[in-house]
Amino acid sequence: MTVSAILQTKGTSIITISPEIGLGEAVETLAKHRIGAIVVTDAGDQVVGILSERDVVRLLAEKGPDVLAEPVSSVMTRTVVTCTASETIPGVMERMTRGRFRHVPVVEGGRLLGIISIGDVVKFRVEEMERESAALRDYIMTA
Ligand code: AMP
């Protein structure tokens, strides 16, 4: 199973923000869409960073509420690990575990196709295991 299977069930709407907006506005966007991370794209729709709720919590603890006035560009993670739609889901899970992050943008030919969260991956794996055990049960019953 590949990442494209998750994208098909999630749909293709992608929330992004520009690096120039303030962190406060980015926090409002995270809250409004009930998401844990947001991809930062430039005017040419290229991925230039990622901002997660963990970044916000850490920055507030380190710098206090004044940090909310800073531009996203000064606080985002700039080296973004991405995957392609044709990669396997276990491969993306391994990347998340190794990198200690819970979000991976899907980029194909420089174009942002979506974002996969650890919640999406776990949901997909649980459903896959349920399908496998149902198939095994059917096989045993009819053998
Ligand atoms: P998360 O677990 O996704 O909330 O993110 C934990 C930390 O990793 C934060 O500093 C994020 O900015 C960063 N991060 C999240 N996703 C990625 C990614 N795909 N590539 C690089 N860093 C990331």
Short mmCIF file of N, CA and C and ligand atoms in Angstrom, two decimals:
data_model
loop_
_atom_site.label_atom_id
_atom_site.label_comp_id
_atom_site.label_asym_id
_atom_site.label_seq_id
_atom_site.Cartn_x
_atom_site.Cartn_y
_atom_site.Cartn_z
N MET A 1 0.83 -1.21 0.00
CA MET A 1 0.00 0.00 0.00
C MET A 1 0.87 1.26 0.00
N THR A 2 0.44 2.25 -0.74
CA THR A 2 1.26 3.45 -0.88
C THR A 2 0.55 4.68 -0.30
N VAL A 3 1.31 5.77 -0.22
CA VAL A 3 0.81 7.03 0.32
C VAL A 3 -0.41 7.53 -0.48
N SER A 4 -0.44 7.23 -1.79
CA SER A 4 -1.55 7.72 -2.61
C SER A 4 -2.89 7.17 -2.12
N ALA A 5 -2.90 5.97 -1.51
CA ALA A 5 -4.15 5.40 -0.98
C ALA A 5 -4.69 6.28 0.15
N ILE A 6 -3.80 6.80 0.99
CA ILE A 6 -4.23 7.69 2.08
C ILE A 6 -4.73 9.01 1.49
N LEU A 7 -4.00 9.54 0.52
CA LEU A 7 -4.40 10.83 -0.08
C LEU A 7 -5.78 10.72 -0.71
N GLN A 8 -6.07 9.55 -1.30
CA GLN A 8 -7.38 9.37 -1.95
C GLN A 8 -8.51 9.46 -0.93
N THR A 9 -8.31 8.89 0.26
CA THR A 9 -9.39 8.92 1.26
C THR A 9 -9.45 10.28 1.97
N LYS A 10 -8.30 10.96 2.07
CA LYS A 10 -8.27 12.26 2.77
C LYS A 10 -8.79 13.40 1.92
N GLY A 11 -8.68 13.25 0.61
CA GLY A 11 -9.00 14.37 -0.28
C GLY A 11 -7.77 15.22 -0.52
N THR A 12 -7.93 16.19 -1.40
CA THR A 12 -6.74 16.91 -1.85
C THR A 12 -6.63 18.34 -1.30
N SER A 13 -7.54 18.72 -0.39
CA SER A 13 -7.44 20.10 0.10
C SER A 13 -6.23 20.23 1.03
N ILE A 14 -5.39 21.19 0.77
CA ILE A 14 -4.16 21.37 1.54
C ILE A 14 -4.14 22.78 2.12
N ILE A 15 -3.93 22.86 3.42
CA ILE A 15 -3.83 24.17 4.07
C ILE A 15 -2.34 24.55 4.08
N THR A 16 -2.04 25.71 3.55
CA THR A 16 -0.66 26.20 3.58
C THR A 16 -0.66 27.65 4.09
N ILE A 17 0.52 28.12 4.49
CA ILE A 17 0.65 29.53 4.87
C ILE A 17 1.92 30.09 4.21
N SER A 18 1.96 31.41 4.16
CA SER A 18 3.13 32.06 3.58
C SER A 18 4.13 32.36 4.70
N PRO A 19 5.43 32.35 4.37
CA PRO A 19 6.44 32.58 5.42
C PRO A 19 6.40 33.98 6.01
N GLU A 20 5.73 34.93 5.31
CA GLU A 20 5.72 36.32 5.80
C GLU A 20 4.70 36.57 6.90
N ILE A 21 3.70 35.69 7.02
CA ILE A 21 2.65 36.01 8.01
C ILE A 21 3.19 35.81 9.43
N GLY A 22 2.50 36.43 10.38
CA GLY A 22 2.94 36.36 11.77
C GLY A 22 2.60 35.01 12.40
N LEU A 23 3.39 34.63 13.41
CA LEU A 23 3.15 33.34 14.08
C LEU A 23 1.74 33.30 14.69
N GLY A 24 1.27 34.44 15.20
CA GLY A 24 -0.08 34.48 15.81
C GLY A 24 -1.15 34.07 14.81
N GLU A 25 -1.02 34.57 13.57
CA GLU A 25 -1.99 34.22 12.53
C GLU A 25 -1.87 32.74 12.15
N ALA A 26 -0.64 32.23 12.15
CA ALA A 26 -0.42 30.81 11.85
C ALA A 26 -1.09 29.93 12.92
N VAL A 27 -0.99 30.37 14.18
CA VAL A 27 -1.62 29.62 15.28
C VAL A 27 -3.14 29.61 15.09
N GLU A 28 -3.70 30.76 14.68
CA GLU A 28 -5.15 30.82 14.43
C GLU A 28 -5.54 29.86 13.31
N THR A 29 -4.69 29.74 12.29
CA THR A 29 -4.97 28.83 11.16
C THR A 29 -4.94 27.37 11.63
N LEU A 30 -3.95 27.04 12.47
CA LEU A 30 -3.86 25.67 13.01
C LEU A 30 -5.14 25.35 13.78
N ALA A 31 -5.59 26.31 14.62
CA ALA A 31 -6.77 26.08 15.47
C ALA A 31 -8.04 25.99 14.62
N LYS A 32 -8.16 26.91 13.66
CA LYS A 32 -9.38 26.96 12.82
C LYS A 32 -9.59 25.65 12.06
N HIS A 33 -8.51 25.09 11.54
CA HIS A 33 -8.61 23.87 10.72
C HIS A 33 -8.39 22.60 11.54
N ARG A 34 -8.16 22.77 12.85
CA ARG A 34 -7.94 21.62 13.74
C ARG A 34 -6.83 20.70 13.22
N ILE A 35 -5.69 21.32 12.88
CA ILE A 35 -4.55 20.54 12.39
C ILE A 35 -3.34 20.78 13.30
N GLY A 36 -2.40 19.83 13.27
CA GLY A 36 -1.25 19.91 14.16
C GLY A 36 -0.01 20.49 13.52
N ALA A 37 -0.03 20.61 12.19
CA ALA A 37 1.14 21.18 11.51
C ALA A 37 0.67 21.79 10.20
N ILE A 38 1.44 22.75 9.75
CA ILE A 38 1.05 23.44 8.51
C ILE A 38 2.30 23.61 7.64
N VAL A 39 2.11 23.38 6.33
CA VAL A 39 3.22 23.50 5.40
C VAL A 39 3.34 24.98 4.99
N VAL A 40 4.59 25.46 4.98
CA VAL A 40 4.84 26.85 4.60
C VAL A 40 5.32 26.85 3.14
N THR A 41 4.62 27.61 2.30
CA THR A 41 4.99 27.65 0.87
C THR A 41 5.26 29.09 0.44
N ASP A 42 6.13 29.23 -0.56
CA ASP A 42 6.44 30.58 -1.06
C ASP A 42 5.46 30.95 -2.19
N ALA A 43 5.70 32.11 -2.81
CA ALA A 43 4.79 32.61 -3.84
C ALA A 43 4.72 31.65 -5.04
N GLY A 44 5.76 30.85 -5.23
CA GLY A 44 5.77 29.88 -6.33
C GLY A 44 5.25 28.51 -5.92
N ASP A 45 4.57 28.45 -4.75
CA ASP A 45 3.99 27.20 -4.21
C ASP A 45 5.04 26.14 -3.87
N GLN A 46 6.28 26.56 -3.68
CA GLN A 46 7.32 25.61 -3.28
C GLN A 46 7.34 25.50 -1.75
N VAL A 47 7.58 24.29 -1.26
CA VAL A 47 7.64 24.07 0.19
C VAL A 47 8.93 24.69 0.73
N VAL A 48 8.78 25.63 1.66
CA VAL A 48 9.98 26.28 2.22
C VAL A 48 10.12 26.01 3.73
N GLY A 49 9.10 25.37 4.32
CA GLY A 49 9.20 25.07 5.75
C GLY A 49 7.97 24.35 6.25
N ILE A 50 8.02 24.02 7.54
CA ILE A 50 6.86 23.40 8.21
C ILE A 50 6.81 23.97 9.63
N LEU A 51 5.59 24.17 10.11
CA LEU A 51 5.41 24.69 11.47
C LEU A 51 4.43 23.76 12.18
N SER A 52 4.83 23.23 13.34
CA SER A 52 3.93 22.34 14.05
C SER A 52 3.57 22.92 15.41
N GLU A 53 2.51 22.38 15.99
CA GLU A 53 2.05 22.87 17.31
C GLU A 53 3.18 22.73 18.35
N ARG A 54 4.04 21.73 18.16
CA ARG A 54 5.16 21.55 19.09
C ARG A 54 6.13 22.73 19.03
N ASP A 55 6.31 23.27 17.79
CA ASP A 55 7.17 24.45 17.64
C ASP A 55 6.58 25.61 18.44
N VAL A 56 5.25 25.77 18.33
CA VAL A 56 4.58 26.89 19.00
C VAL A 56 4.73 26.78 20.52
N VAL A 57 4.51 25.58 21.05
CA VAL A 57 4.63 25.37 22.50
C VAL A 57 6.06 25.67 22.96
N ARG A 58 7.04 25.14 22.21
CA ARG A 58 8.44 25.36 22.59
C ARG A 58 8.80 26.84 22.53
N LEU A 59 8.37 27.53 21.47
CA LEU A 59 8.70 28.96 21.31
C LEU A 59 8.05 29.80 22.41
N LEU A 60 6.81 29.47 22.76
CA LEU A 60 6.14 30.22 23.83
C LEU A 60 6.87 30.02 25.16
N ALA A 61 7.32 28.78 25.40
CA ALA A 61 8.05 28.49 26.65
C ALA A 61 9.40 29.21 26.68
N GLU A 62 10.07 29.25 25.52
CA GLU A 62 11.41 29.84 25.47
C GLU A 62 11.39 31.37 25.40
N LYS A 63 10.45 31.92 24.62
CA LYS A 63 10.51 33.37 24.32
C LYS A 63 9.33 34.16 24.86
N GLY A 64 8.28 33.46 25.30
CA GLY A 64 7.10 34.18 25.80
C GLY A 64 6.19 34.64 24.66
N PRO A 65 5.05 35.26 25.01
CA PRO A 65 4.02 35.58 24.00
C PRO A 65 4.44 36.56 22.92
N ASP A 66 5.51 37.34 23.15
CA ASP A 66 5.96 38.29 22.11
C ASP A 66 6.35 37.58 20.81
N VAL A 67 6.68 36.29 20.92
CA VAL A 67 7.11 35.54 19.74
C VAL A 67 5.98 35.45 18.70
N LEU A 68 4.73 35.62 19.16
CA LEU A 68 3.58 35.51 18.24
C LEU A 68 3.59 36.59 17.17
N ALA A 69 4.34 37.67 17.41
CA ALA A 69 4.43 38.77 16.43
C ALA A 69 5.52 38.50 15.38
N GLU A 70 6.34 37.49 15.62
CA GLU A 70 7.44 37.21 14.66
C GLU A 70 6.90 36.54 13.40
N PRO A 71 7.59 36.75 12.26
CA PRO A 71 7.12 36.07 11.05
C PRO A 71 7.39 34.57 11.12
N VAL A 72 6.54 33.81 10.47
CA VAL A 72 6.69 32.35 10.44
C VAL A 72 8.08 31.97 9.93
N SER A 73 8.60 32.73 8.97
CA SER A 73 9.91 32.41 8.38
C SER A 73 11.03 32.33 9.42
N SER A 74 10.89 33.08 10.51
CA SER A 74 11.98 33.10 11.49
C SER A 74 11.87 31.96 12.51
N VAL A 75 10.76 31.24 12.51
CA VAL A 75 10.60 30.18 13.53
C VAL A 75 10.31 28.79 12.94
N MET A 76 10.01 28.73 11.66
CA MET A 76 9.64 27.42 11.06
C MET A 76 10.85 26.49 10.94
N THR A 77 10.57 25.21 10.77
CA THR A 77 11.63 24.24 10.45
C THR A 77 11.86 24.32 8.94
N ARG A 78 13.12 24.60 8.55
CA ARG A 78 13.41 24.86 7.13
C ARG A 78 13.77 23.59 6.35
N THR A 79 14.37 22.63 7.02
CA THR A 79 14.73 21.40 6.31
C THR A 79 13.57 20.42 6.44
N VAL A 80 12.74 20.38 5.42
CA VAL A 80 11.52 19.57 5.50
C VAL A 80 11.73 18.21 4.84
N VAL A 81 11.41 17.16 5.58
CA VAL A 81 11.48 15.80 5.04
C VAL A 81 10.14 15.53 4.36
N THR A 82 10.19 15.16 3.10
CA THR A 82 8.95 14.91 2.35
C THR A 82 8.93 13.46 1.86
N CYS A 83 7.79 13.08 1.29
CA CYS A 83 7.72 11.76 0.64
C CYS A 83 7.00 11.95 -0.69
N THR A 84 6.96 10.91 -1.48
CA THR A 84 6.19 10.95 -2.73
C THR A 84 4.95 10.08 -2.57
N ALA A 85 4.00 10.25 -3.50
CA ALA A 85 2.74 9.51 -3.41
C ALA A 85 2.94 8.01 -3.63
N SER A 86 4.05 7.65 -4.29
CA SER A 86 4.25 6.23 -4.61
C SER A 86 5.03 5.48 -3.52
N GLU A 87 5.41 6.19 -2.47
CA GLU A 87 6.15 5.49 -1.39
C GLU A 87 5.22 4.63 -0.55
N THR A 88 5.81 3.60 0.07
CA THR A 88 4.98 2.71 0.89
C THR A 88 4.69 3.35 2.25
N ILE A 89 3.57 2.95 2.85
CA ILE A 89 3.19 3.52 4.15
C ILE A 89 4.18 3.09 5.25
N PRO A 90 4.62 1.82 5.29
CA PRO A 90 5.65 1.47 6.30
C PRO A 90 6.91 2.32 6.14
N GLY A 91 7.27 2.66 4.90
CA GLY A 91 8.46 3.50 4.65
C GLY A 91 8.29 4.88 5.27
N VAL A 92 7.10 5.45 5.14
CA VAL A 92 6.83 6.79 5.71
C VAL A 92 6.78 6.70 7.25
N MET A 93 6.22 5.60 7.76
CA MET A 93 6.18 5.40 9.23
C MET A 93 7.60 5.39 9.79
N GLU A 94 8.48 4.69 9.07
CA GLU A 94 9.87 4.59 9.52
C GLU A 94 10.55 5.96 9.52
N ARG A 95 10.23 6.76 8.48
CA ARG A 95 10.81 8.11 8.39
C ARG A 95 10.33 8.98 9.55
N MET A 96 9.05 8.85 9.90
CA MET A 96 8.50 9.63 11.02
C MET A 96 9.17 9.21 12.33
N THR A 97 9.34 7.91 12.51
CA THR A 97 9.94 7.40 13.75
C THR A 97 11.39 7.87 13.86
N ARG A 98 12.12 7.72 12.76
CA ARG A 98 13.54 8.10 12.78
C ARG A 98 13.71 9.61 12.98
N GLY A 99 12.87 10.42 12.30
CA GLY A 99 12.99 11.88 12.39
C GLY A 99 12.31 12.48 13.61
N ARG A 100 11.54 11.65 14.35
CA ARG A 100 10.79 12.12 15.54
C ARG A 100 9.83 13.25 15.20
N PHE A 101 9.14 13.15 14.06
CA PHE A 101 8.06 14.09 13.75
C PHE A 101 6.85 13.29 13.29
N ARG A 102 5.69 13.98 13.30
CA ARG A 102 4.43 13.28 13.06
C ARG A 102 3.74 13.71 11.77
N HIS A 103 4.45 14.51 10.96
CA HIS A 103 3.84 15.00 9.72
C HIS A 103 4.85 14.92 8.57
N VAL A 104 4.38 14.47 7.42
CA VAL A 104 5.26 14.42 6.24
C VAL A 104 4.48 14.95 5.02
N PRO A 105 4.92 16.09 4.46
CA PRO A 105 4.27 16.58 3.24
C PRO A 105 4.56 15.64 2.07
N VAL A 106 3.58 15.51 1.19
CA VAL A 106 3.74 14.67 0.00
C VAL A 106 4.04 15.60 -1.17
N VAL A 107 5.20 15.43 -1.79
CA VAL A 107 5.62 16.31 -2.88
C VAL A 107 6.00 15.44 -4.08
N GLU A 108 5.46 15.81 -5.22
CA GLU A 108 5.74 15.05 -6.45
C GLU A 108 6.13 16.04 -7.54
N GLY A 109 7.32 15.91 -8.08
CA GLY A 109 7.77 16.82 -9.14
C GLY A 109 7.74 18.28 -8.70
N GLY A 110 8.06 18.53 -7.44
CA GLY A 110 8.07 19.89 -6.92
C GLY A 110 6.70 20.42 -6.53
N ARG A 111 5.64 19.62 -6.74
CA ARG A 111 4.28 20.06 -6.44
C ARG A 111 3.80 19.42 -5.14
N LEU A 112 3.22 20.27 -4.25
CA LEU A 112 2.70 19.76 -2.98
C LEU A 112 1.35 19.08 -3.21
N LEU A 113 1.26 17.78 -2.87
CA LEU A 113 0.02 17.03 -3.12
C LEU A 113 -0.82 16.85 -1.86
N GLY A 114 -0.19 17.00 -0.69
CA GLY A 114 -0.94 16.79 0.55
C GLY A 114 0.02 16.64 1.70
N ILE A 115 -0.53 16.27 2.86
CA ILE A 115 0.31 16.04 4.04
C ILE A 115 -0.23 14.80 4.75
N ILE A 116 0.70 13.95 5.17
CA ILE A 116 0.32 12.71 5.86
C ILE A 116 0.71 12.88 7.33
N SER A 117 -0.26 12.61 8.21
CA SER A 117 0.06 12.69 9.65
C SER A 117 0.16 11.28 10.22
N ILE A 118 0.74 11.20 11.40
CA ILE A 118 0.87 9.88 12.04
C ILE A 118 -0.53 9.29 12.30
N GLY A 119 -1.51 10.18 12.54
CA GLY A 119 -2.90 9.71 12.74
C GLY A 119 -3.43 9.04 11.49
N ASP A 120 -3.14 9.61 10.31
CA ASP A 120 -3.58 9.01 9.04
C ASP A 120 -2.96 7.63 8.87
N VAL A 121 -1.65 7.55 9.18
CA VAL A 121 -0.90 6.30 8.98
C VAL A 121 -1.44 5.21 9.91
N VAL A 122 -1.65 5.57 11.18
CA VAL A 122 -2.14 4.58 12.16
C VAL A 122 -3.54 4.10 11.76
N LYS A 123 -4.41 5.06 11.38
CA LYS A 123 -5.78 4.70 10.97
C LYS A 123 -5.73 3.72 9.79
N PHE A 124 -4.87 4.02 8.82
CA PHE A 124 -4.77 3.19 7.63
C PHE A 124 -4.27 1.79 7.98
N ARG A 125 -3.26 1.71 8.86
CA ARG A 125 -2.68 0.42 9.23
C ARG A 125 -3.70 -0.43 10.01
N VAL A 126 -4.48 0.22 10.90
CA VAL A 126 -5.49 -0.52 11.68
C VAL A 126 -6.53 -1.09 10.73
N GLU A 127 -6.99 -0.27 9.77
CA GLU A 127 -8.00 -0.74 8.80
C GLU A 127 -7.44 -1.88 7.95
N GLU A 128 -6.16 -1.75 7.58
CA GLU A 128 -5.52 -2.78 6.77
C GLU A 128 -5.43 -4.11 7.55
N MET A 129 -5.08 -4.01 8.84
CA MET A 129 -4.97 -5.23 9.65
C MET A 129 -6.35 -5.87 9.84
N GLU A 130 -7.39 -5.01 9.98
CA GLU A 130 -8.75 -5.55 10.11
C GLU A 130 -9.17 -6.29 8.84
N ARG A 131 -8.81 -5.71 7.68
CA ARG A 131 -9.13 -6.37 6.39
C ARG A 131 -8.40 -7.70 6.29
N GLU A 132 -7.12 -7.72 6.71
CA GLU A 132 -6.33 -8.95 6.63
C GLU A 132 -6.92 -10.04 7.53
N SER A 133 -7.31 -9.66 8.75
CA SER A 133 -7.82 -10.69 9.67
C SER A 133 -9.20 -11.18 9.20
N ALA A 134 -10.02 -10.30 8.58
CA ALA A 134 -11.32 -10.73 8.05
C ALA A 134 -11.10 -11.72 6.90
N ALA A 135 -10.09 -11.43 6.05
CA ALA A 135 -9.80 -12.32 4.92
C ALA A 135 -9.31 -13.67 5.43
N LEU A 136 -8.49 -13.66 6.49
CA LEU A 136 -7.99 -14.92 7.08
C LEU A 136 -9.14 -15.73 7.68
N ARG A 137 -10.07 -15.02 8.39
CA ARG A 137 -11.23 -15.69 8.98
C ARG A 137 -12.06 -16.35 7.89
N ASP A 138 -12.31 -15.62 6.78
CA ASP A 138 -13.09 -16.15 5.66
C ASP A 138 -12.43 -17.39 5.09
N TYR A 139 -11.09 -17.31 4.97
CA TYR A 139 -10.33 -18.41 4.40
C TYR A 139 -10.47 -19.66 5.26
N ILE A 140 -10.34 -19.45 6.60
CA ILE A 140 -10.41 -20.59 7.53
C ILE A 140 -11.81 -21.21 7.49
N MET A 141 -12.85 -20.34 7.46
CA MET A 141 -14.25 -20.82 7.49
C MET A 141 -14.60 -21.61 6.23
N THR A 142 -13.98 -21.23 5.11
CA THR A 142 -14.38 -21.86 3.84
C THR A 142 -13.41 -22.96 3.41
N ALA A 143 -12.31 -23.16 4.16
CA ALA A 143 -11.30 -24.14 3.75
C ALA A 143 -11.82 -25.57 3.96
P1 AMP B 1 5.55 17.15 14.85
O1 AMP B 1 5.85 15.90 15.62
O2 AMP B 1 5.19 16.84 13.42
O3 AMP B 1 4.53 18.02 15.52
O4 AMP B 1 6.89 18.01 14.73
C1 AMP B 1 7.96 17.96 15.63
C2 AMP B 1 9.10 18.83 15.10
O5 AMP B 1 9.52 18.35 13.82
C3 AMP B 1 8.74 20.30 14.87
O6 AMP B 1 9.91 21.08 15.12
C4 AMP B 1 8.38 20.38 13.40
O7 AMP B 1 8.62 21.66 12.82
C5 AMP B 1 9.33 19.35 12.82
N1 AMP B 1 8.75 18.65 11.67
C6 AMP B 1 7.49 18.21 11.53
N2 AMP B 1 7.32 17.59 10.36
C7 AMP B 1 8.53 17.62 9.74
C8 AMP B 1 9.02 17.15 8.48
N3 AMP B 1 8.25 16.48 7.64
N4 AMP B 1 10.31 17.41 8.17
C9 AMP B 1 11.12 18.07 9.02
N5 AMP B 1 10.73 18.52 10.22
C10 AMP B 1 9.43 18.30 10.58
#
